[in-house]
Short mmCIF file of C-alpha atoms in Angstrom, two decimals:
data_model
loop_
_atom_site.label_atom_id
_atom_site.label_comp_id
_atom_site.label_asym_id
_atom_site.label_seq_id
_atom_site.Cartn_x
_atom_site.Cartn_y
_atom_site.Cartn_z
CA UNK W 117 -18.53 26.13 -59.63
CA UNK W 118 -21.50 28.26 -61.42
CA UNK W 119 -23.73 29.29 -59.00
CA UNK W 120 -26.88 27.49 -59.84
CA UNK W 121 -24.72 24.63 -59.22
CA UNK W 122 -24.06 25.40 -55.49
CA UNK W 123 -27.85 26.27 -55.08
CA UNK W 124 -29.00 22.38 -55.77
CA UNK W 125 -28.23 19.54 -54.72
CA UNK W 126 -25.14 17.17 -56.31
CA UNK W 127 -26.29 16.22 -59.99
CA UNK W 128 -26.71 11.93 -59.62
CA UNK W 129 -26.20 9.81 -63.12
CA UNK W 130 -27.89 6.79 -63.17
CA UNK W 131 -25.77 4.16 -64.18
CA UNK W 132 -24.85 0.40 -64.43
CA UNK W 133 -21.82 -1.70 -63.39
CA UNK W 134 -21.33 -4.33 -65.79
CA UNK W 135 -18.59 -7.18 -65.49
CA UNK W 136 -18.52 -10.70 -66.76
CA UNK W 137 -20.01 -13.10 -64.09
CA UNK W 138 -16.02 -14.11 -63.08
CA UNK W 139 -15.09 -10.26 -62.66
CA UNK W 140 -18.03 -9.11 -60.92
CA UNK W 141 -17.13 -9.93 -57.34
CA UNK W 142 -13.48 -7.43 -58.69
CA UNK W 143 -16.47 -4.79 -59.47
CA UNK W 144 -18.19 -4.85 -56.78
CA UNK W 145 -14.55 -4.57 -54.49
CA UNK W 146 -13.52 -1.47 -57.01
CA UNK W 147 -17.26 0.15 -56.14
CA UNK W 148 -16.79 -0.46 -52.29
CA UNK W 149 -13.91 0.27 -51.86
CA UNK W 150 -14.32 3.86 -54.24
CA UNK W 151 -17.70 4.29 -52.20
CA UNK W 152 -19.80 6.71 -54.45
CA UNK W 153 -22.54 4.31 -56.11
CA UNK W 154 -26.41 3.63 -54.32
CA UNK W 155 -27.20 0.40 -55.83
CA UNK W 156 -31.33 -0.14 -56.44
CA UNK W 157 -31.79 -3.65 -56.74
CA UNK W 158 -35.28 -2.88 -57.30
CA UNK W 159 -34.15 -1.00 -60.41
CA UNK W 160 -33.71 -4.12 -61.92
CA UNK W 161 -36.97 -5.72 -62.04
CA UNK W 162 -36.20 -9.20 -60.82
CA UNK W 163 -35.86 -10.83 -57.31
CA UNK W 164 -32.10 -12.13 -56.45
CA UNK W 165 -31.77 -15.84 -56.79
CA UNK W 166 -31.49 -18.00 -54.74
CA UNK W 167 -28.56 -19.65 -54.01
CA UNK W 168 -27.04 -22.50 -55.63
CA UNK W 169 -27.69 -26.13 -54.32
CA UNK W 170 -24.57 -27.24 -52.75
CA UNK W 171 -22.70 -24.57 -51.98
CA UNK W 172 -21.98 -24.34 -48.73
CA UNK W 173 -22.97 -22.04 -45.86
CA UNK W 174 -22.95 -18.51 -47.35
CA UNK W 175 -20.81 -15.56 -45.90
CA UNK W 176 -24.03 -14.73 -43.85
CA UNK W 177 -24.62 -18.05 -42.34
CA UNK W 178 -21.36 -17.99 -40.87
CA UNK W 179 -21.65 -14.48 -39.61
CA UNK W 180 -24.36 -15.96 -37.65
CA UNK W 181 -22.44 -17.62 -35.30
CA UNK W 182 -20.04 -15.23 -34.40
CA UNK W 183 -20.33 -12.12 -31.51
CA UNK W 184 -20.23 -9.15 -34.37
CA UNK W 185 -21.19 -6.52 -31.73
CA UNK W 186 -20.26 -3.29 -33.50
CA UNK W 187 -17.90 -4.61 -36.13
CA UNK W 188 -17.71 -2.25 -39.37
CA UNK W 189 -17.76 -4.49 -42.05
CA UNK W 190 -14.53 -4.82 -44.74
CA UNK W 191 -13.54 -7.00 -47.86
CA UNK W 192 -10.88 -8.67 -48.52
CA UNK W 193 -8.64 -7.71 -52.25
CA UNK W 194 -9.41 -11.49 -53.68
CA UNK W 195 -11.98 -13.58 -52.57
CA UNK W 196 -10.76 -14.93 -49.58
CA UNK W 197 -11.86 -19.12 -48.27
CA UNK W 198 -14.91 -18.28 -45.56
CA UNK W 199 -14.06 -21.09 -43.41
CA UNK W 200 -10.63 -19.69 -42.61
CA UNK W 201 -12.19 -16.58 -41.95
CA UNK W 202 -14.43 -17.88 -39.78
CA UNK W 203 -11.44 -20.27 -37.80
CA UNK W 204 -9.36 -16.70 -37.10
CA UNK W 205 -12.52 -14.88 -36.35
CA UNK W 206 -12.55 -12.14 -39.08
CA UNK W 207 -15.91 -10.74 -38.17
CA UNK W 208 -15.51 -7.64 -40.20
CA UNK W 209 -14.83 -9.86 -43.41
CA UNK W 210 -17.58 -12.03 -43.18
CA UNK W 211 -19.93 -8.85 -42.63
CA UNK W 212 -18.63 -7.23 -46.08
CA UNK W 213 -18.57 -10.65 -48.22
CA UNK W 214 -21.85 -10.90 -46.83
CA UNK W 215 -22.92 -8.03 -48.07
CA UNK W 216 -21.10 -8.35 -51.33
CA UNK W 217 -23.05 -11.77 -51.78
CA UNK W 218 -26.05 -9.67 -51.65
CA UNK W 219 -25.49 -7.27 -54.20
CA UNK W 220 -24.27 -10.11 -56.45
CA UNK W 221 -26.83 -12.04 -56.47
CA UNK W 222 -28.70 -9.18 -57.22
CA UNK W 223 -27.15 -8.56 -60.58
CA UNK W 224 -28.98 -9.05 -63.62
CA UNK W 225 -27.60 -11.40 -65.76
CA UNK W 226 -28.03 -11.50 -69.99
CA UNK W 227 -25.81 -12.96 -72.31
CA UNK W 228 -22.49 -13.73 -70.55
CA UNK W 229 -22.32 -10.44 -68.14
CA UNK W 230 -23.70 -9.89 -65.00
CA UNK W 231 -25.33 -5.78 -64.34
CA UNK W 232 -25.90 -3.77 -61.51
CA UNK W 233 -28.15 -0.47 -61.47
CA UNK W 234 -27.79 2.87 -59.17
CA UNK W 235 -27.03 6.20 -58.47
CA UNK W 236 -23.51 7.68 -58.61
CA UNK W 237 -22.28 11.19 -58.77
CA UNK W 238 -22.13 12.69 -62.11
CA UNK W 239 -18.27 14.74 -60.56
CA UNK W 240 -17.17 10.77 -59.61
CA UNK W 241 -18.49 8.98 -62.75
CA UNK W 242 -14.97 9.50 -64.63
CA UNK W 243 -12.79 8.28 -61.63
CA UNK W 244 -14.93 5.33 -61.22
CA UNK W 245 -14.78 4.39 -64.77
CA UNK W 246 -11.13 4.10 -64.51
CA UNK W 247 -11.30 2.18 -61.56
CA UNK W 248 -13.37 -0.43 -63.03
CA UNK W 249 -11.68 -0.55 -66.23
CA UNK W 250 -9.11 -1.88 -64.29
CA UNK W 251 -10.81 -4.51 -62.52
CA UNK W 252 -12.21 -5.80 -66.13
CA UNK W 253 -15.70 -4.14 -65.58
CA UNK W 254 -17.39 -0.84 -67.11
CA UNK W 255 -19.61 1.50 -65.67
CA UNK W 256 -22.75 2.22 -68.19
CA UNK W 257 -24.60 5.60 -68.25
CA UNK W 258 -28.51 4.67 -68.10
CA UNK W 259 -31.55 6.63 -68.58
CA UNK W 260 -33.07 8.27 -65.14
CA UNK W 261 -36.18 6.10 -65.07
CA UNK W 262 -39.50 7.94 -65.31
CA UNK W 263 -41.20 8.82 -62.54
CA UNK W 264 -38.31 8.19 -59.88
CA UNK W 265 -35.85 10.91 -58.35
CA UNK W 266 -32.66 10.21 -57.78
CA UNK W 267 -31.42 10.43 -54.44
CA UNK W 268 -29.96 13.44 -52.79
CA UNK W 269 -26.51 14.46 -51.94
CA UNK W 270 -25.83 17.86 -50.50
CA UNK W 271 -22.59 19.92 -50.64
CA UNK W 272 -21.55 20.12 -47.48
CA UNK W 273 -18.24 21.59 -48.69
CA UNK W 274 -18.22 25.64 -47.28
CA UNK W 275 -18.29 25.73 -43.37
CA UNK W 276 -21.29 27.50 -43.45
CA UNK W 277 -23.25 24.72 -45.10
CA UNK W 278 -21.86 21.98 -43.17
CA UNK W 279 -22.66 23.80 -40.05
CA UNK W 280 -26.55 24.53 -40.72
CA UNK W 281 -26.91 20.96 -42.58
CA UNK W 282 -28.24 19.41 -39.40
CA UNK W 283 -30.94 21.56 -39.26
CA UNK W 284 -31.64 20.10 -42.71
CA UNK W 285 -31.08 16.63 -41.77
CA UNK W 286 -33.47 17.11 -38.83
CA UNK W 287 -36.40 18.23 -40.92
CA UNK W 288 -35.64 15.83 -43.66
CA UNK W 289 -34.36 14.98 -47.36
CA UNK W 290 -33.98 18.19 -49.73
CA UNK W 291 -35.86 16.68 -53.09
CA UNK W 292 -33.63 16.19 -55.55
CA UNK W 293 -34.92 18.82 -57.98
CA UNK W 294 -35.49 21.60 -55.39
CA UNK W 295 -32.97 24.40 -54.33
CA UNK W 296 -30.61 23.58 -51.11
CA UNK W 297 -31.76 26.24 -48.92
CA UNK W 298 -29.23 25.15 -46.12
CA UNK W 299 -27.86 28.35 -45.93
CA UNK W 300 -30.63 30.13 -46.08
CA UNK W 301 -32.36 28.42 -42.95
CA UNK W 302 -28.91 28.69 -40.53
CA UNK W 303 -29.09 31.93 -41.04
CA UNK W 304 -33.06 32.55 -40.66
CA UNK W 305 -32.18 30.46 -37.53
CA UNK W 306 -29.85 32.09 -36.17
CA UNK W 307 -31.35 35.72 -36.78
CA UNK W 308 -34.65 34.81 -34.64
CA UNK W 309 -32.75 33.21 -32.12
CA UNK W 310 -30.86 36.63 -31.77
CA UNK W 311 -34.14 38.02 -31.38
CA UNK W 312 -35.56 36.32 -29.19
CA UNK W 313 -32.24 36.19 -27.11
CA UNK W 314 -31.04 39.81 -27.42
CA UNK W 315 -27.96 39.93 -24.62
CA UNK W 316 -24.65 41.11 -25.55
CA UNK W 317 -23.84 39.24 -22.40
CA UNK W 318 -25.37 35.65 -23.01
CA UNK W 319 -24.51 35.98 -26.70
CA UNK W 320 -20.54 36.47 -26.41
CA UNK W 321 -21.10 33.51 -23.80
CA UNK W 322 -22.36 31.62 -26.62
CA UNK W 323 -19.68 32.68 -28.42
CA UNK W 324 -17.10 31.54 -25.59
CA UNK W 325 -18.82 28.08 -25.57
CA UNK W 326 -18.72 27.86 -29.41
CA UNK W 327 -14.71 28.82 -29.43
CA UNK W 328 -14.56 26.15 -26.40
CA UNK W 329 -16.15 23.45 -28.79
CA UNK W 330 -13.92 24.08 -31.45
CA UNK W 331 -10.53 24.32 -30.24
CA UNK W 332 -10.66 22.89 -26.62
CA UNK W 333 -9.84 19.14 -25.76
CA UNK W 334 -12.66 18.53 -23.57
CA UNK W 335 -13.84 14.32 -24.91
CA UNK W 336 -17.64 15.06 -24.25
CA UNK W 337 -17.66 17.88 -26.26
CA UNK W 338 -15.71 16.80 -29.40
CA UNK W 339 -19.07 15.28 -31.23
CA UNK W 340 -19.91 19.20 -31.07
CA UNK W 341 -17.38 20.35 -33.06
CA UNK W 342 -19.16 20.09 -36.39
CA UNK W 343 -21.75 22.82 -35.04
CA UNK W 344 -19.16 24.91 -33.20
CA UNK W 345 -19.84 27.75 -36.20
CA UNK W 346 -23.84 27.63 -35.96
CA UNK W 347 -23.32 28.34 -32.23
CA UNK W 348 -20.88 30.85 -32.55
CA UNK W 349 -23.46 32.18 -35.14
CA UNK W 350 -26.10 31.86 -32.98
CA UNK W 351 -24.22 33.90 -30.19
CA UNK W 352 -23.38 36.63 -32.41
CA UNK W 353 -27.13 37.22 -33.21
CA UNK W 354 -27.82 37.25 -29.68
CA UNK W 355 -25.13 39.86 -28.90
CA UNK W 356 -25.78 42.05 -32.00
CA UNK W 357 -29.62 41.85 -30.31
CA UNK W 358 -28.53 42.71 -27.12
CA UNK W 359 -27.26 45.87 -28.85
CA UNK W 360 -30.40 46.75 -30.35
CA UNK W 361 -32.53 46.19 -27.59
CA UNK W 362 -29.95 47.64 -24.38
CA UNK W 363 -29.01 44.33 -22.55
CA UNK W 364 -25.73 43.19 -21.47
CA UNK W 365 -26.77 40.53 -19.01
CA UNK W 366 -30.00 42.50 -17.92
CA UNK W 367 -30.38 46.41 -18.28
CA UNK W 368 -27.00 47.29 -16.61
CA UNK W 369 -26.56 50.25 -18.63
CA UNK W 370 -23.13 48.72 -20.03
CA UNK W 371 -24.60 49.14 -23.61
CA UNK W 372 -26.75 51.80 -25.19
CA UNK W 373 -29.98 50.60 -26.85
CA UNK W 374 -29.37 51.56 -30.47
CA UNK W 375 -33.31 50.80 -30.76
CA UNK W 376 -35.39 50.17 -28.18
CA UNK W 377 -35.75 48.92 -24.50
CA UNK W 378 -38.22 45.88 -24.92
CA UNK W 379 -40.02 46.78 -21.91
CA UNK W 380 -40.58 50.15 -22.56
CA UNK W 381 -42.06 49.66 -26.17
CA UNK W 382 -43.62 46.25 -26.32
CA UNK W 383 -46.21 47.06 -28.97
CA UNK W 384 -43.30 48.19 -30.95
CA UNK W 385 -41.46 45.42 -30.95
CA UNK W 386 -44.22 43.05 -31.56
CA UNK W 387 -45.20 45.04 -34.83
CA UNK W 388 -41.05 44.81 -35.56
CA UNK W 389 -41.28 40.96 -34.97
CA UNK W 390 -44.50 40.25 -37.09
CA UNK W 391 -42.68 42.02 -39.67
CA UNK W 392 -39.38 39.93 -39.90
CA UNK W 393 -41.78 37.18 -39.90
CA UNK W 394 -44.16 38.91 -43.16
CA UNK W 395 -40.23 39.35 -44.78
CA UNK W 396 -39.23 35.68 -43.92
CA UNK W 397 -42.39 34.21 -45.15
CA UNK W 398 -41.92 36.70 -48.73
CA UNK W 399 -38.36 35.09 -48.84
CA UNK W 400 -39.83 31.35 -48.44
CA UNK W 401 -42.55 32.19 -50.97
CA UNK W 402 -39.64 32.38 -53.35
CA UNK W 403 -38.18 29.45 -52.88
CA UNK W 404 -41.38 27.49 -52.47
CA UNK W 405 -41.88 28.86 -56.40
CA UNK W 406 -38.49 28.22 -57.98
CA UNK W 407 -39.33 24.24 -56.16
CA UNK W 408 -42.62 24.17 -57.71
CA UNK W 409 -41.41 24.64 -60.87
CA UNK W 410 -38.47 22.60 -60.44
CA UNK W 411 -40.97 20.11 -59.23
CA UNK W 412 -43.75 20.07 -62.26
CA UNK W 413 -43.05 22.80 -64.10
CA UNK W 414 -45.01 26.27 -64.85
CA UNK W 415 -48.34 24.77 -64.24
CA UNK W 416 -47.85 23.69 -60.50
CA UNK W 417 -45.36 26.42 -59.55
CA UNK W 418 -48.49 29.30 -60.78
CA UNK W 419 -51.17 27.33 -59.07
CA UNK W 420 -50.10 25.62 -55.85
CA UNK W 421 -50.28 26.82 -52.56
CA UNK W 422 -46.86 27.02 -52.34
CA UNK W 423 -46.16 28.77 -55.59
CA UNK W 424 -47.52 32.13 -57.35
CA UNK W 425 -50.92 32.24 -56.12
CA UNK W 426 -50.29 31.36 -52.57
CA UNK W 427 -47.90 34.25 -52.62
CA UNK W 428 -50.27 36.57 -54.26
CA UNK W 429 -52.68 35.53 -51.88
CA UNK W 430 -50.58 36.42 -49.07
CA UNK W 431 -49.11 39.49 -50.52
CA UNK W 432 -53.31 40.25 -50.61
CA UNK W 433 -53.89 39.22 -47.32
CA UNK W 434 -50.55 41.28 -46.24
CA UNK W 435 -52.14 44.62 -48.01
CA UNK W 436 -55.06 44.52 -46.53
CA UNK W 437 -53.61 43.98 -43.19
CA UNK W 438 -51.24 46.98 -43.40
CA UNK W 439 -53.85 49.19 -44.93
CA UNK W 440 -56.63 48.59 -42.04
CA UNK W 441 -53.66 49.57 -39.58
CA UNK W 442 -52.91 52.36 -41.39
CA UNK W 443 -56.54 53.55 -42.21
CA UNK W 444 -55.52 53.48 -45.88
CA UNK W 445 -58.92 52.60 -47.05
CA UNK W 446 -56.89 52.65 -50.98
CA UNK W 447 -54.79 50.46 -49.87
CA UNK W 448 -57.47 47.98 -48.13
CA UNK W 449 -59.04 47.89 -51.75
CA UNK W 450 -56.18 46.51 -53.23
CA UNK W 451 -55.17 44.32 -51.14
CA UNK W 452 -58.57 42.58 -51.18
CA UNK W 453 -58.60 42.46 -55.43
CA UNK W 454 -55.10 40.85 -54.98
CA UNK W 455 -55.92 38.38 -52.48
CA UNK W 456 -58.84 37.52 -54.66
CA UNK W 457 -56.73 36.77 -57.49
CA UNK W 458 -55.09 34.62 -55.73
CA UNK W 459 -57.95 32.75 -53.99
CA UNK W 460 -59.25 31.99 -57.46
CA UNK W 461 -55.67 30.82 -58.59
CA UNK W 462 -55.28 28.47 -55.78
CA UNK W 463 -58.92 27.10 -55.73
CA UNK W 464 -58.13 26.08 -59.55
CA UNK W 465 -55.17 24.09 -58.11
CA UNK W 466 -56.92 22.78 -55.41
CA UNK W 467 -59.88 22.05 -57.52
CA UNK W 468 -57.40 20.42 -60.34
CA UNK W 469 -55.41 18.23 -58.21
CA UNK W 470 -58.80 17.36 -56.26
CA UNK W 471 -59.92 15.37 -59.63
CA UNK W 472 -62.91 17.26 -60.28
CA UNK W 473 -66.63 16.42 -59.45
CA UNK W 474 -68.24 17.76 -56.19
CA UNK W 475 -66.55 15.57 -53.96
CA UNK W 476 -63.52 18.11 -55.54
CA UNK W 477 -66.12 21.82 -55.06
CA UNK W 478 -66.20 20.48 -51.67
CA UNK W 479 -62.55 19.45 -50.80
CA UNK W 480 -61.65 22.60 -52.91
CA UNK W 481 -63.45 25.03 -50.35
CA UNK W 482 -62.04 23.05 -47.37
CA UNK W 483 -58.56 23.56 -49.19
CA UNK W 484 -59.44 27.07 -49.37
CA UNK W 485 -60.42 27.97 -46.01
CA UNK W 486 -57.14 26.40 -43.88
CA UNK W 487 -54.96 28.46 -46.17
CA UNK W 488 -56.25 31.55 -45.54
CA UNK W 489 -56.46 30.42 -41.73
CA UNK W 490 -52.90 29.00 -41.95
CA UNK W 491 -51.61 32.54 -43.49
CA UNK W 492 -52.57 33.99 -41.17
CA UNK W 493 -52.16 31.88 -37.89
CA UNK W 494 -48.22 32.00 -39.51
CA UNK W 495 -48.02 35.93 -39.22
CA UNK W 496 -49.15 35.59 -36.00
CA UNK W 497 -46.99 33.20 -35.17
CA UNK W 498 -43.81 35.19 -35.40
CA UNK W 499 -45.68 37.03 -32.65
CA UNK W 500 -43.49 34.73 -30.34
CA UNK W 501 -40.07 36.14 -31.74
CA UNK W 502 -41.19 39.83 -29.67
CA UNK W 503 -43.08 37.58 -26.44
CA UNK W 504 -39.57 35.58 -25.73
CA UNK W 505 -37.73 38.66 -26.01
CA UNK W 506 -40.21 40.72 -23.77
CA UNK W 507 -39.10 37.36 -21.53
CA UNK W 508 -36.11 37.40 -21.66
CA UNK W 509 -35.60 41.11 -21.06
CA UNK W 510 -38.09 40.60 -18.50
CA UNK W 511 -36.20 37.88 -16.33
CA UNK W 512 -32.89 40.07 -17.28
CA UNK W 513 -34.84 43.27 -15.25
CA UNK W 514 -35.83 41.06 -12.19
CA UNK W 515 -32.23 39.76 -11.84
CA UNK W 516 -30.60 43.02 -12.22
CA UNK W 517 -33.63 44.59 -9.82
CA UNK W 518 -32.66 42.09 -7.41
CA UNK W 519 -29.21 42.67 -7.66
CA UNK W 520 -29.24 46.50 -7.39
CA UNK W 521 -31.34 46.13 -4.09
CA UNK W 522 -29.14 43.72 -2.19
CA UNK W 523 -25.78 45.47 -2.72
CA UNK W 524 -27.60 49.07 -1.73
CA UNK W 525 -27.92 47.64 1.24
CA UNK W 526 -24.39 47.80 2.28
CA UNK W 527 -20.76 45.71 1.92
CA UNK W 528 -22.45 43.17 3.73
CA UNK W 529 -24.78 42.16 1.16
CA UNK W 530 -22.39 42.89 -1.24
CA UNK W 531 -21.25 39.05 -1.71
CA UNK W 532 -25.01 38.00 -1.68
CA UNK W 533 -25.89 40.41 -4.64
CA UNK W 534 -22.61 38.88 -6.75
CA UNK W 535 -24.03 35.68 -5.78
CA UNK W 536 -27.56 36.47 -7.01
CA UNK W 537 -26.38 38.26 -10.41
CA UNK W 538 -24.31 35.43 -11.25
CA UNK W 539 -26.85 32.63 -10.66
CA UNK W 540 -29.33 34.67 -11.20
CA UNK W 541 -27.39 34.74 -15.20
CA UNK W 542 -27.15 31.27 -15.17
CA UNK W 543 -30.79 30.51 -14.63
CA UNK W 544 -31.57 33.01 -17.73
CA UNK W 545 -29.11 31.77 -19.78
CA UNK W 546 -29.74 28.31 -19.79
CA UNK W 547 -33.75 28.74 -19.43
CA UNK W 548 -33.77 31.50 -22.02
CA UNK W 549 -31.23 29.82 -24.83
CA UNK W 550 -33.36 26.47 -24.49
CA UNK W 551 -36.63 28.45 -25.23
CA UNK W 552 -35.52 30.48 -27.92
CA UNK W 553 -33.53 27.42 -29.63
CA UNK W 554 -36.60 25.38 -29.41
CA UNK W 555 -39.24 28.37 -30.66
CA UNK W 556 -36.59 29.50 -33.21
CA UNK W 557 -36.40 26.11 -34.82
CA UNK W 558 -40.50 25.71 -34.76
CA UNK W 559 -41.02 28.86 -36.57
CA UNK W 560 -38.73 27.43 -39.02
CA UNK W 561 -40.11 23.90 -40.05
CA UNK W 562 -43.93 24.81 -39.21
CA UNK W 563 -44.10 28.34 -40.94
CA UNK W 564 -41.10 28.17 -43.23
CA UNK W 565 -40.74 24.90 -44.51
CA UNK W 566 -43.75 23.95 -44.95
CA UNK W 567 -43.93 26.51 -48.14
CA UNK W 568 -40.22 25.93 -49.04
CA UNK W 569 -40.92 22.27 -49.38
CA UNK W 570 -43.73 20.01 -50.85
CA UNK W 571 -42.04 16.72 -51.34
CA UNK W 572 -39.82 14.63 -49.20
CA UNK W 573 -36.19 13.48 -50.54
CA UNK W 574 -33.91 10.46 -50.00
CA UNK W 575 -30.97 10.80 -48.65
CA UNK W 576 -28.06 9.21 -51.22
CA UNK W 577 -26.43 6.21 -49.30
CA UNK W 578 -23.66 4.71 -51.32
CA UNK W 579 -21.80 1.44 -50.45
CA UNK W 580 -18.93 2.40 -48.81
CA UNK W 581 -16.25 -0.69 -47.41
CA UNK W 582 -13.10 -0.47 -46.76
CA UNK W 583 -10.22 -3.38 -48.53
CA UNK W 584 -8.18 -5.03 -46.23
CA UNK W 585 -6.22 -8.35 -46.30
CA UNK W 586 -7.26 -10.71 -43.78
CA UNK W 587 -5.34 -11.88 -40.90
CA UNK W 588 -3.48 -15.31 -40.79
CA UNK W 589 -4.81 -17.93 -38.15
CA UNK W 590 -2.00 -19.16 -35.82
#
């Protein structure tokens, strides 16, 4: 697979399913049962009809009087006689004709065949066409209608995408035309995490628990297993922090700190953790541009927020923050002529999206002011990645402290200091990973994000039934 390919999401085709009206219920089993097409009903422009005068109770009026609880719907190869379902109870039949009665009398219908638009998969189009060739039906490529995206399918093929997609999935939809940062984000995730909870100790736990996940047989931790790498991934930060910063469950001198003791240089680290947050906010910058232009082309990737200027802005703003640490009065100079090109670029966006007029000067300079504030509050904010590790080392020291002073007190303390290392760990380790899980995953939707992304997708949801044959009343 090229590699611009794995950077976006699955291509979609819209397309139609068109069958004569006495092969479309064979359609519609061939497209359940194959479980790759989104059908839009409102796509085709027309309400469903209603049903004939006549005809009987429907599938769903049936279904109505049984106990369904949580039966997964299914259809039947042929269409099957609903009242004989109904006499041996076939819940899960009833459910999918149901729903199959739904999408048919959805279809459009024009001179002798009966249509049905959606979404498929542009890799499953060919397989489906077969299918439905066979069932007496053809699938029809369409147009992509203007001004809707199609929905979105990731590939959640590579272990490292499926294990970071829930942290996708809990933000929201990746827009169909943007970049899938999936990867991207586990592994921002996972690197502040490690920051924030540097223990060579509490990581390789992590790592323990992660191993656990994946190949023990405990039952209330198999609906784990599908994040079983992100933890392990998670763990490893932690212990590969715990190297930098010294700590193997607290300073017990086990490990040498191939940096810096967090206690001992505090204003270092916090200068070290604004900085990963200036490089992770460069690195969303990027993306935020390749989705603006993705998104509307040149124009909006130059002048949003999001795009060129707002990164010339910040690159500015960035400047003229290192220069006035530095004293670089040169350097303070150009960062402000930088971060006023960029001002003006994104007041022309604001301005231009605003519609013009005062009412737009005045929005515009609103516009203006909470981006410069939000830049900046966003530096800041990776402030947090050096205050939970100062924390954590922190709580570390006291339990070690306390430990140390109980066993010099003799053997007979000596079970009492075990006791209050190991708990002690416990109380840090759960506290700390919470904290750091929790701050880790703000700083990436509310500082990240919010640049990498400026629309909201829609997740693809195809009809998906199994075929079954259904059971014979006694």
């Amino acid at each position: 697979m090229p590699w611009r390919e794995a950077l976006r999401p699955v291509r979609m085709r819209r397309i139609a399913v068109v069958a004569a009206p006495g092969r479309l219920r064979d359609a519609l089993v061939a497209v359940a049962e194959a479980g790759c097409v989104e059908f839009d009903h409102d796509g085709a422009g027309q309400q469903p009809p209603a049903a004939p005068a006549g005809s009987g109770p429907t599938a769903a009026d049936l279904l109505r009087g049984l106990d369904t609880g949580a039966t997964a719907p299914a259809l039947a190869p042929t269409a099957p006689d609903l009242s004989e379902l109904l006499r041996a109870g076939d819940a899960d039949l009833l459910a999918g004709e149901a729903q199959l009665d739904e999408h048919a009398r959805a279809a459009v219908r024009r001179a002798g065949v009966s249509a049905l638009a959606g979404w498929c998969p542009d890799q499953d189009f060919d397989a489906l066409s077969q299918r439905l060739a066979a069932s007496g039906a053809a699938l029809v490529p369409l147009r992509n209608p203007r001004g809707i995206d199609p929905p979105t399918l990731l590939r959640d093929v590579k272990p490292l995408h499926r294990a970071a997609s829930p942290l996708l999935r809990t933000y929201g939809t990746v827009p169909y035309a943007d970049v899938d940062p999936t990867v991207a984000a586990g592994l921002a995730y996972v690197a502040m995490f490690g920051i924030m909870f540097g223990d060579v100790g509490h990581g390789l736990l992590l790592v323990a628990g992660a191993l656990l996940i994946r190949f023990g047989r405990i039952p209330w931790l198999a609906k784990l297993r599908g994040l079983w790498l992100f933890i392990a991934g998670a763990g490893l930060a932690a212990a590969a922090g715990g190297l930098l910063y010294g700590e193997f469950f607290g300073p017990t001198g086990v490990v040498p700190a191939l940096w810096l003791k967090p206690l001992d240089a505090p204003t270092r680290m916090l200068a070290g953790a604004i900085g990963i947050g200036g490089l992770l906010l460069a690195a969303a910058y990027l993306l935020g541009i390749v989705n603006r232009w993705r998104e509307g082309g040149p124009g909006l990737a130059v002048y949003a927020s999001s795009g060129v200027a707002g990164a010339v802005l910040f690159a500015g703003l960035a400047v003229i923050g290192l220069g006035t640490v530095r004293h670089v009065h040169a350097a303070v100079a150009t960062g402000v002529a930088v971060a006023v090109v960029g001002l003006c670029a994104v007041a022309v966006g604001f301005y231009a999206a605003s519609g013009g007029g005062g009412a737009g000067v005045a929005q515009t300079g609103v516009e203006l002011f909470d981006t410069v504030v939000r830049i900046g509050s966003n530096v800041v904010s990776f402030s947090r990645l050096a205050a939970f590790g100062l924390a954590h080392a922190a709580l570390g020291a006291v339990i070690w402290d306390a430990t140390t002073t109980a066993a010099r007190h003799g053997a007979a303390l000596l079970p009492v200091a075990v006791l209050v290392f190991v708990l002690g760990n416990a109380l840090a380790f759960t506290l700390e990973a919470l904290v750091a899980g929790v701050q880790a995953l703000r700083l990436e939707f509310y500082e990240l994000f919010s640049r990498v992304f400026d629309l909201q997708g829609r997740p693809f949801r195809p009809w998906k039934l199994p075929v079954r044959s259904p059971e014979v009343p006694s």
